[in-house]
PDB file of C-alpha atoms in Angstrom:
ATOM      1  CA  MET Y 217       0.000   0.000   0.000  1.00 38.00           C
ATOM      2  CA  ALA Y 218       1.351   3.395  -0.962  1.00 40.00           C
ATOM      3  CA  PRO Y 219       1.990   5.807   1.899  1.00 44.00           C
ATOM      4  CA  THR Y 220      -0.690   8.405   2.521  1.00 49.00           C
ATOM      5  CA  ALA Y 221       0.401  11.968   1.951  1.00 51.00           C
ATOM      6  CA  VAL Y 222      -0.586  14.552   4.522  1.00 53.00           C
ATOM      7  CA  GLU Y 223      -3.164  16.863   2.986  1.00 53.00           C
ATOM      8  CA  VAL Y 224      -1.938  20.424   3.355  1.00 55.00           C
ATOM      9  CA  PRO Y 225      -4.852  22.733   4.154  1.00 54.00           C
ATOM     10  CA  SER Y 226      -4.691  24.658   0.881  1.00 59.00           C
ATOM     11  CA  SER Y 227      -8.344  24.890  -0.058  1.00 77.00           C
ATOM     12  CA  PRO Y 228     -10.921  26.987   1.805  1.00 81.00           C
ATOM     13  CA  ALA Y 229     -12.936  23.847   2.595  1.00 82.00           C
ATOM     14  CA  VAL Y 230     -10.005  22.133   4.336  1.00 84.00           C
ATOM     15  CA  TRP Y 231      -9.128  25.288   6.259  1.00 88.00           C
ATOM     16  CA  ARG Y 232     -12.728  25.670   7.360  1.00 93.00           C
ATOM     17  CA  ALA Y 233     -12.883  22.043   8.488  1.00 95.00           C
ATOM     18  CA  ALA Y 234      -9.660  22.388  10.488  1.00 95.00           C
ATOM     19  CA  LEU Y 235     -10.859  25.628  12.067  1.00 96.00           C
ATOM     20  CA  ALA Y 236     -14.178  23.978  12.936  1.00 97.00           C
ATOM     21  CA  GLU Y 237     -12.325  21.132  14.657  1.00 98.00           C
ATOM     22  CA  ALA Y 238     -10.179  23.603  16.586  1.00 98.00           C
ATOM     23  CA  LEU Y 239     -13.218  25.591  17.718  1.00 98.00           C
ATOM     24  CA  GLY Y 240     -15.189  22.492  18.655  1.00 98.00           C
ATOM     25  CA  THR Y 241     -12.325  21.080  20.713  1.00 98.00           C
ATOM     26  CA  PHE Y 242     -11.721  24.491  22.271  1.00 98.00           C
ATOM     27  CA  ALA Y 243     -15.349  24.551  23.423  1.00 98.00           C
ATOM     28  CA  LEU Y 244     -15.095  21.023  24.810  1.00 98.00           C
ATOM     29  CA  VAL Y 245     -11.987  21.740  26.876  1.00 98.00           C
ATOM     30  CA  PHE Y 246     -12.947  25.249  27.941  1.00 98.00           C
ATOM     31  CA  ALA Y 247     -16.436  24.300  29.131  1.00 98.00           C
ATOM     32  CA  GLY Y 248     -15.719  20.756  30.318  1.00 97.00           C
ATOM     33  CA  CYS Y 249     -12.409  21.352  32.040  1.00 98.00           C
ATOM     34  CA  GLY Y 250     -13.673  24.749  33.134  1.00 97.00           C
ATOM     35  CA  ALA Y 251     -16.455  22.937  34.966  1.00 97.00           C
ATOM     36  CA  VAL Y 252     -13.806  20.869  36.759  1.00 97.00           C
ATOM     37  CA  VAL Y 253     -11.982  24.058  37.770  1.00 97.00           C
ATOM     38  CA  VAL Y 254     -15.170  25.728  39.006  1.00 96.00           C
ATOM     39  CA  GLU Y 255     -16.196  22.617  40.931  1.00 96.00           C
ATOM     40  CA  ALA Y 256     -12.773  22.433  42.601  1.00 94.00           C
ATOM     41  CA  GLN Y 257     -13.001  26.083  43.656  1.00 93.00           C
ATOM     42  CA  THR Y 258     -16.666  26.381  44.631  1.00 94.00           C
ATOM     43  CA  GLY Y 259     -18.169  22.904  44.962  1.00 93.00           C
ATOM     44  CA  ALA Y 260     -21.206  24.245  43.108  1.00 95.00           C
ATOM     45  CA  LEU Y 261     -21.487  21.660  40.338  1.00 96.00           C
ATOM     46  CA  GLY Y 262     -20.746  18.263  41.831  1.00 96.00           C
ATOM     47  CA  HIS Y 263     -19.728  15.198  39.850  1.00 96.00           C
ATOM     48  CA  VAL Y 264     -23.088  15.068  38.077  1.00 97.00           C
ATOM     49  CA  GLY Y 265     -22.816  18.700  37.015  1.00 97.00           C
ATOM     50  CA  VAL Y 266     -19.329  18.205  35.590  1.00 97.00           C
ATOM     51  CA  ALA Y 267     -20.402  15.087  33.667  1.00 97.00           C
ATOM     52  CA  LEU Y 268     -23.451  16.861  32.262  1.00 98.00           C
ATOM     53  CA  THR Y 269     -21.318  19.828  31.214  1.00 98.00           C
ATOM     54  CA  PHE Y 270     -19.056  17.572  29.171  1.00 98.00           C
ATOM     55  CA  GLY Y 271     -22.033  15.847  27.560  1.00 97.00           C
ATOM     56  CA  LEU Y 272     -23.852  19.076  26.783  1.00 98.00           C
ATOM     57  CA  VAL Y 273     -20.845  20.824  25.271  1.00 98.00           C
ATOM     58  CA  VAL Y 274     -20.153  17.815  23.033  1.00 97.00           C
ATOM     59  CA  MET Y 275     -23.778  17.882  21.904  1.00 96.00           C
ATOM     60  CA  ALA Y 276     -23.594  21.618  21.219  1.00 97.00           C
ATOM     61  CA  ALA Y 277     -20.305  21.285  19.314  1.00 96.00           C
ATOM     62  CA  ILE Y 278     -21.755  18.588  17.062  1.00 95.00           C
ATOM     63  CA  TYR Y 279     -24.649  20.804  16.064  1.00 94.00           C
ATOM     64  CA  ALA Y 280     -22.396  23.855  15.768  1.00 94.00           C
ATOM     65  CA  VAL Y 281     -19.609  22.496  13.537  1.00 94.00           C
ATOM     66  CA  GLY Y 282     -20.844  19.105  12.339  1.00 91.00           C
ATOM     67  CA  GLU Y 283     -22.014  20.616   9.070  1.00 90.00           C
ATOM     68  CA  VAL Y 284     -18.465  21.778   8.297  1.00 92.00           C
ATOM     69  CA  SER Y 285     -16.063  19.127   9.605  1.00 92.00           C
ATOM     70  CA  GLY Y 286     -18.126  16.232  10.936  1.00 91.00           C
ATOM     71  CA  ALA Y 287     -17.376  17.360  14.505  1.00 94.00           C
ATOM     72  CA  HIS Y 288     -14.786  14.751  15.432  1.00 96.00           C
ATOM     73  CA  ILE Y 289     -13.307  17.059  18.137  1.00 96.00           C
ATOM     74  CA  ASN Y 290     -11.248  14.035  19.192  1.00 98.00           C
ATOM     75  CA  PRO Y 291      -8.075  12.594  17.585  1.00 98.00           C
ATOM     76  CA  ALA Y 292      -9.117   9.053  18.547  1.00 98.00           C
ATOM     77  CA  VAL Y 293     -12.350   9.479  16.579  1.00 97.00           C
ATOM     78  CA  THR Y 294     -10.445  10.830  13.586  1.00 96.00           C
ATOM     79  CA  VAL Y 295      -7.998   7.907  13.622  1.00 97.00           C
ATOM     80  CA  ALA Y 296     -10.828   5.388  13.975  1.00 96.00           C
ATOM     81  CA  PHE Y 297     -12.738   6.844  11.044  1.00 94.00           C
ATOM     82  CA  TRP Y 298      -9.571   6.685   8.977  1.00 95.00           C
ATOM     83  CA  ALA Y 299      -9.116   3.035  10.020  1.00 95.00           C
ATOM     84  CA  SER Y 300     -12.685   2.332   8.919  1.00 91.00           C
ATOM     85  CA  GLY Y 301     -11.741   3.465   5.422  1.00 88.00           C
ATOM     86  CA  ARG Y 302     -14.250   6.293   5.501  1.00 84.00           C
ATOM     87  CA  PHE Y 303     -11.986   9.240   6.186  1.00 90.00           C
ATOM     88  CA  PRO Y 304      -9.093  10.426   3.991  1.00 90.00           C
ATOM     89  CA  GLY Y 305      -5.721   9.631   5.521  1.00 88.00           C
ATOM     90  CA  GLY Y 306      -4.281  12.915   4.367  1.00 86.00           C
ATOM     91  CA  ARG Y 307      -6.635  14.808   6.659  1.00 91.00           C
ATOM     92  CA  VAL Y 308      -5.815  12.889   9.843  1.00 93.00           C
ATOM     93  CA  VAL Y 309      -2.817  15.051  10.763  1.00 94.00           C
ATOM     94  CA  PRO Y 310      -4.488  18.419   9.978  1.00 94.00           C
ATOM     95  CA  TYR Y 311      -7.538  17.401  12.012  1.00 96.00           C
ATOM     96  CA  ALA Y 312      -5.455  16.143  14.942  1.00 97.00           C
ATOM     97  CA  LEU Y 313      -3.277  19.254  14.986  1.00 97.00           C
ATOM     98  CA  ALA Y 314      -6.357  21.470  14.934  1.00 98.00           C
ATOM     99  CA  GLN Y 315      -7.941  19.513  17.780  1.00 98.00           C
ATOM    100  CA  ILE Y 316      -4.794  19.654  19.895  1.00 98.00           C
ATOM    101  CA  GLY Y 317      -4.374  23.347  19.123  1.00 98.00           C
ATOM    102  CA  GLY Y 318      -7.927  24.096  20.234  1.00 98.00           C
ATOM    103  CA  ALA Y 319      -7.388  22.145  23.448  1.00 98.00           C
ATOM    104  CA  LEU Y 320      -4.142  23.979  24.206  1.00 98.00           C
ATOM    105  CA  VAL Y 321      -5.697  27.406  23.673  1.00 98.00           C
ATOM    106  CA  ALA Y 322      -8.631  26.495  25.914  1.00 98.00           C
ATOM    107  CA  ALA Y 323      -6.365  25.200  28.676  1.00 98.00           C
ATOM    108  CA  GLY Y 324      -4.173  28.289  28.404  1.00 97.00           C
ATOM    109  CA  LEU Y 325      -7.202  30.552  28.691  1.00 98.00           C
ATOM    110  CA  LEU Y 326      -8.400  28.646  31.753  1.00 98.00           C
ATOM    111  CA  ARG Y 327      -4.966  29.163  33.324  1.00 97.00           C
ATOM    112  CA  ALA Y 328      -5.181  32.893  32.587  1.00 97.00           C
ATOM    113  CA  LEU Y 329      -8.698  33.171  34.022  1.00 97.00           C
ATOM    114  CA  PHE Y 330      -8.010  30.976  37.059  1.00 96.00           C
ATOM    115  CA  PRO Y 331      -4.297  31.526  37.829  1.00 94.00           C
ATOM    116  CA  GLU Y 332      -4.564  30.103  41.337  1.00 91.00           C
ATOM    117  CA  ALA Y 333      -6.513  26.985  40.335  1.00 91.00           C
ATOM    118  CA  ALA Y 334      -5.107  23.755  41.728  1.00 88.00           C
ATOM    119  CA  THR Y 335      -6.275  21.881  38.622  1.00 90.00           C
ATOM    120  CA  LEU Y 336      -7.022  22.691  35.006  1.00 94.00           C
ATOM    121  CA  GLY Y 337      -9.122  19.578  34.649  1.00 94.00           C
ATOM    122  CA  GLN Y 338      -6.222  17.358  33.674  1.00 94.00           C
ATOM    123  CA  THR Y 339      -7.027  13.656  33.862  1.00 94.00           C
ATOM    124  CA  VAL Y 340      -5.139  11.517  36.374  1.00 94.00           C
ATOM    125  CA  PRO Y 341      -5.846   7.950  37.524  1.00 95.00           C
ATOM    126  CA  ALA Y 342      -7.510   7.601  40.908  1.00 94.00           C
ATOM    127  CA  GLY Y 343      -6.260   4.014  41.106  1.00 90.00           C
ATOM    128  CA  THR Y 344      -3.563   2.298  39.079  1.00 95.00           C
ATOM    129  CA  ALA Y 345      -2.497   3.423  35.636  1.00 96.00           C
ATOM    130  CA  LEU Y 346      -3.460   0.048  34.171  1.00 97.00           C
ATOM    131  CA  GLN Y 347      -6.943   0.280  35.654  1.00 97.00           C
ATOM    132  CA  SER Y 348      -7.454   3.690  34.074  1.00 97.00           C
ATOM    133  CA  LEU Y 349      -5.925   2.508  30.800  1.00 98.00           C
ATOM    134  CA  GLY Y 350      -8.432  -0.327  30.595  1.00 97.00           C
ATOM    135  CA  LEU Y 351     -11.342   1.875  31.613  1.00 98.00           C
ATOM    136  CA  GLU Y 352     -10.446   4.572  29.084  1.00 98.00           C
ATOM    137  CA  ALA Y 353     -10.200   1.948  26.345  1.00 98.00           C
ATOM    138  CA  VAL Y 354     -13.617   0.475  27.165  1.00 98.00           C
ATOM    139  CA  LEU Y 355     -15.323   3.843  27.562  1.00 98.00           C
ATOM    140  CA  THR Y 356     -13.948   5.080  24.244  1.00 98.00           C
ATOM    141  CA  PHE Y 357     -14.880   1.802  22.561  1.00 98.00           C
ATOM    142  CA  LEU Y 358     -18.491   2.319  23.620  1.00 98.00           C
ATOM    143  CA  LEU Y 359     -18.452   5.970  22.582  1.00 98.00           C
ATOM    144  CA  MET Y 360     -16.966   5.192  19.169  1.00 97.00           C
ATOM    145  CA  PHE Y 361     -19.501   2.428  18.576  1.00 96.00           C
ATOM    146  CA  VAL Y 362     -22.276   4.951  19.182  1.00 95.00           C
ATOM    147  CA  ILE Y 363     -20.601   7.463  16.866  1.00 94.00           C
ATOM    148  CA  LEU Y 364     -20.308   4.877  14.104  1.00 92.00           C
ATOM    149  CA  GLY Y 365     -23.928   3.914  14.623  1.00 89.00           C
ATOM    150  CA  VAL Y 366     -25.321   7.423  14.276  1.00 87.00           C
ATOM    151  CA  ALA Y 367     -23.030   8.262  11.353  1.00 78.00           C
ATOM    152  CA  VAL Y 368     -25.029   5.859   9.173  1.00 65.00           C
ATOM    153  CA  GLY Y 369     -28.640   5.580   8.172  1.00 55.00           C
ATOM    154  CA  ALA Y 370     -31.568   7.924   7.739  1.00 55.00           C
ATOM    155  CA  LYS Y 371     -31.606  11.688   8.035  1.00 51.00           C
ATOM    156  CA  GLU Y 372     -33.557  11.380  11.278  1.00 47.00           C
ATOM    157  CA  VAL Y 373     -30.666   9.430  12.833  1.00 58.00           C
ATOM    158  CA  GLY Y 374     -28.225  12.165  11.858  1.00 66.00           C
ATOM    159  CA  LEU Y 375     -30.438  14.820  13.396  1.00 76.00           C
ATOM    160  CA  LEU Y 376     -30.217  13.005  16.725  1.00 85.00           C
ATOM    161  CA  ALA Y 377     -26.452  12.482  16.510  1.00 89.00           C
ATOM    162  CA  GLY Y 378     -25.673  15.245  18.988  1.00 92.00           C
ATOM    163  CA  VAL Y 379     -28.134  13.909  21.538  1.00 94.00           C
ATOM    164  CA  ALA Y 380     -26.867  10.328  21.243  1.00 94.00           C
ATOM    165  CA  ILE Y 381     -23.180  11.186  21.360  1.00 95.00           C
ATOM    166  CA  GLY Y 382     -23.477  13.897  24.003  1.00 96.00           C
ATOM    167  CA  GLY Y 383     -25.616  11.597  26.118  1.00 96.00           C
ATOM    168  CA  SER Y 384     -23.024   8.844  25.801  1.00 97.00           C
ATOM    169  CA  VAL Y 385     -20.259  11.187  26.926  1.00 98.00           C
ATOM    170  CA  ALA Y 386     -22.355  12.268  29.916  1.00 97.00           C
ATOM    171  CA  PHE Y 387     -23.276   8.797  31.177  1.00 96.00           C
ATOM    172  CA  GLU Y 388     -19.747   7.480  30.664  1.00 98.00           C
ATOM    173  CA  ALA Y 389     -18.362  10.480  32.546  1.00 97.00           C
ATOM    174  CA  LEU Y 390     -20.816   9.771  35.352  1.00 97.00           C
ATOM    175  CA  MET Y 391     -19.543   6.207  35.596  1.00 96.00           C
ATOM    176  CA  GLY Y 392     -15.837   6.553  34.833  1.00 96.00           C
ATOM    177  CA  GLY Y 393     -15.057  10.082  35.958  1.00 95.00           C
ATOM    178  CA  PRO Y 394     -14.209   9.252  39.574  1.00 95.00           C
ATOM    179  CA  VAL Y 395     -11.790   6.506  38.465  1.00 96.00           C
ATOM    180  CA  SER Y 396      -9.949   7.720  35.362  1.00 95.00           C
ATOM    181  CA  GLY Y 397     -11.468  11.110  34.621  1.00 95.00           C
ATOM    182  CA  ALA Y 398     -13.362   9.590  31.678  1.00 96.00           C
ATOM    183  CA  SER Y 399     -11.340  11.484  29.104  1.00 97.00           C
ATOM    184  CA  MET Y 400     -12.098   9.347  26.020  1.00 98.00           C
ATOM    185  CA  ASN Y 401     -10.190  11.985  24.077  1.00 98.00           C
ATOM    186  CA  PRO Y 402      -6.400  12.433  23.759  1.00 98.00           C
ATOM    187  CA  ALA Y 403      -6.718  16.149  22.934  1.00 98.00           C
ATOM    188  CA  ARG Y 404      -8.941  16.799  25.951  1.00 98.00           C
ATOM    189  CA  SER Y 405      -6.235  15.322  28.197  1.00 97.00           C
ATOM    190  CA  LEU Y 406      -3.217  16.673  26.328  1.00 97.00           C
ATOM    191  CA  GLY Y 407      -4.150  20.363  26.488  1.00 97.00           C
ATOM    192  CA  PRO Y 408      -4.586  20.664  30.265  1.00 97.00           C
ATOM    193  CA  ALA Y 409      -1.631  18.324  30.898  1.00 96.00           C
ATOM    194  CA  LEU Y 410       0.787  20.408  28.842  1.00 97.00           C
ATOM    195  CA  VAL Y 411      -0.366  23.745  30.253  1.00 96.00           C
ATOM    196  CA  SER Y 412      -0.286  22.478  33.851  1.00 94.00           C
ATOM    197  CA  GLY Y 413       2.928  20.489  33.389  1.00 92.00           C
ATOM    198  CA  ASP Y 414       1.261  17.394  34.856  1.00 89.00           C
ATOM    199  CA  LEU Y 415       2.482  14.779  32.360  1.00 93.00           C
ATOM    200  CA  GLY Y 416       3.010  11.765  34.608  1.00 90.00           C
ATOM    201  CA  ALA Y 417       0.033   9.699  33.465  1.00 94.00           C
ATOM    202  CA  LEU Y 418      -0.566  11.362  30.109  1.00 96.00           C
ATOM    203  CA  TRP Y 419       0.310   8.191  28.194  1.00 97.00           C
ATOM    204  CA  VAL Y 420      -2.765   6.487  29.661  1.00 98.00           C
ATOM    205  CA  TYR Y 421      -5.012   9.046  27.978  1.00 98.00           C
ATOM    206  CA  LEU Y 422      -3.182   8.933  24.668  1.00 98.00           C
ATOM    207  CA  VAL Y 423      -3.072   5.144  24.366  1.00 98.00           C
ATOM    208  CA  GLY Y 424      -6.327   4.025  26.019  1.00 98.00           C
ATOM    209  CA  PRO Y 425      -8.813   6.106  24.010  1.00 98.00           C
ATOM    210  CA  THR Y 426      -7.003   5.463  20.730  1.00 98.00           C
ATOM    211  CA  LEU Y 427      -7.014   1.698  21.265  1.00 98.00           C
ATOM    212  CA  GLY Y 428     -10.654   1.695  22.310  1.00 98.00           C
ATOM    213  CA  ALA Y 429     -11.749   3.717  19.287  1.00 98.00           C
ATOM    214  CA  LEU Y 430      -9.813   1.473  16.908  1.00 98.00           C
ATOM    215  CA  VAL Y 431     -11.300  -1.719  18.364  1.00 98.00           C
ATOM    216  CA  ALA Y 432     -14.783  -0.266  17.864  1.00 97.00           C
ATOM    217  CA  VAL Y 433     -14.280  -0.344  14.081  1.00 95.00           C
ATOM    218  CA  PRO Y 434     -14.133  -4.161  13.649  1.00 95.00           C
ATOM    219  CA  ALA Y 435     -16.817  -4.534  16.324  1.00 96.00           C
ATOM    220  CA  TYR Y 436     -19.087  -2.259  14.310  1.00 93.00           C
ATOM    221  CA  ARG Y 437     -18.384  -4.255  11.162  1.00 91.00           C
ATOM    222  CA  ALA Y 438     -19.113  -7.510  12.974  1.00 92.00           C
ATOM    223  CA  VAL Y 439     -22.540  -6.206  13.980  1.00 91.00           C
ATOM    224  CA  TYR Y 440     -23.492  -4.273  10.846  1.00 85.00           C
ATOM    225  CA  GLY Y 441     -21.571  -6.168   8.181  1.00 81.00           C
ATOM    226  CA  ASP Y 442     -21.103  -4.166   4.995  1.00 68.00           C
ATOM    227  CA  ARG Y 443     -23.223  -1.280   6.213  1.00 63.00           C
ATOM    228  CA  ALA Y 444     -20.348   1.146   6.332  1.00 54.00           C
ATOM    229  CA  PRO Y 445     -20.496   4.476   8.164  1.00 52.00           C
ATOM    230  CA  HIS Y 446     -20.628   7.641   6.135  1.00 52.00           C
ATOM    231  CA  PRO Y 447     -17.346   9.540   5.915  1.00 47.00           C
ATOM    232  CA  LEU Y 448     -17.220  12.280   8.488  1.00 46.00           C
ATOM    233  CA  THR Y 449     -16.123  14.764   5.902  1.00 41.00           C
ATOM    234  CA  ARG Y 450     -19.873  14.734   5.373  1.00 48.00           C
ATOM    235  CA  PRO Y 451     -21.762  16.308   8.251  1.00 43.00           C
ATOM    236  CA  LEU Y 452     -22.810  14.223  11.218  1.00 54.00           C
ATOM    237  CA  VAL Y 453     -25.901  16.397  11.462  1.00 47.00           C
ATOM    238  CA  ARG Y 454     -27.532  15.895   8.085  1.00 39.00           C
TER     239      ARG Y 454
END
């Protein structure tokens, strides 16, 4: 197989898609990790409030930028869609860089707004690293399976994509948040980790979600057969 060339964002459509991914990931990290910061300082949100914030901002981002980029807002999702054969390999790097850039800007802004904050919402294992690695892989597997499921089928399914995916993020954060942080997203973990300098367990949140998302691809095929998901260069919200 010939190597895949990285697609340089030279056309307005590619630039718009990359910018949409950066903005969507910025919103995810700013609102979601911001909720963690606010909860740590005030105790006003609670675990349920933080989990719901993550779910709601994912839902909002899908409806906001899905028409332009597909609203991956997650490098693990981008890699998994490429592995499924439904996303151009040349766009993986531009998408991932945009997502990471959006996460870094959001984490930097949180640091500027809350300079005395003890946390920027970075994910760290509450137990062992292996426990969190396994949990992150399973949580992201489930999330990616849902994403693949709503990326196929009738227009009505696409219209509910934000609800299904945002709801999945919320309930998985409710379950896994106290143990691993329920990142399910390498960019979401990378931004706060780099800005805070807390890199000790970062590998867990780079490896676990990516593995989980990749395993979801053959699992989806085993269930749905040849019913392939639409490429996410087409909008999730159709």
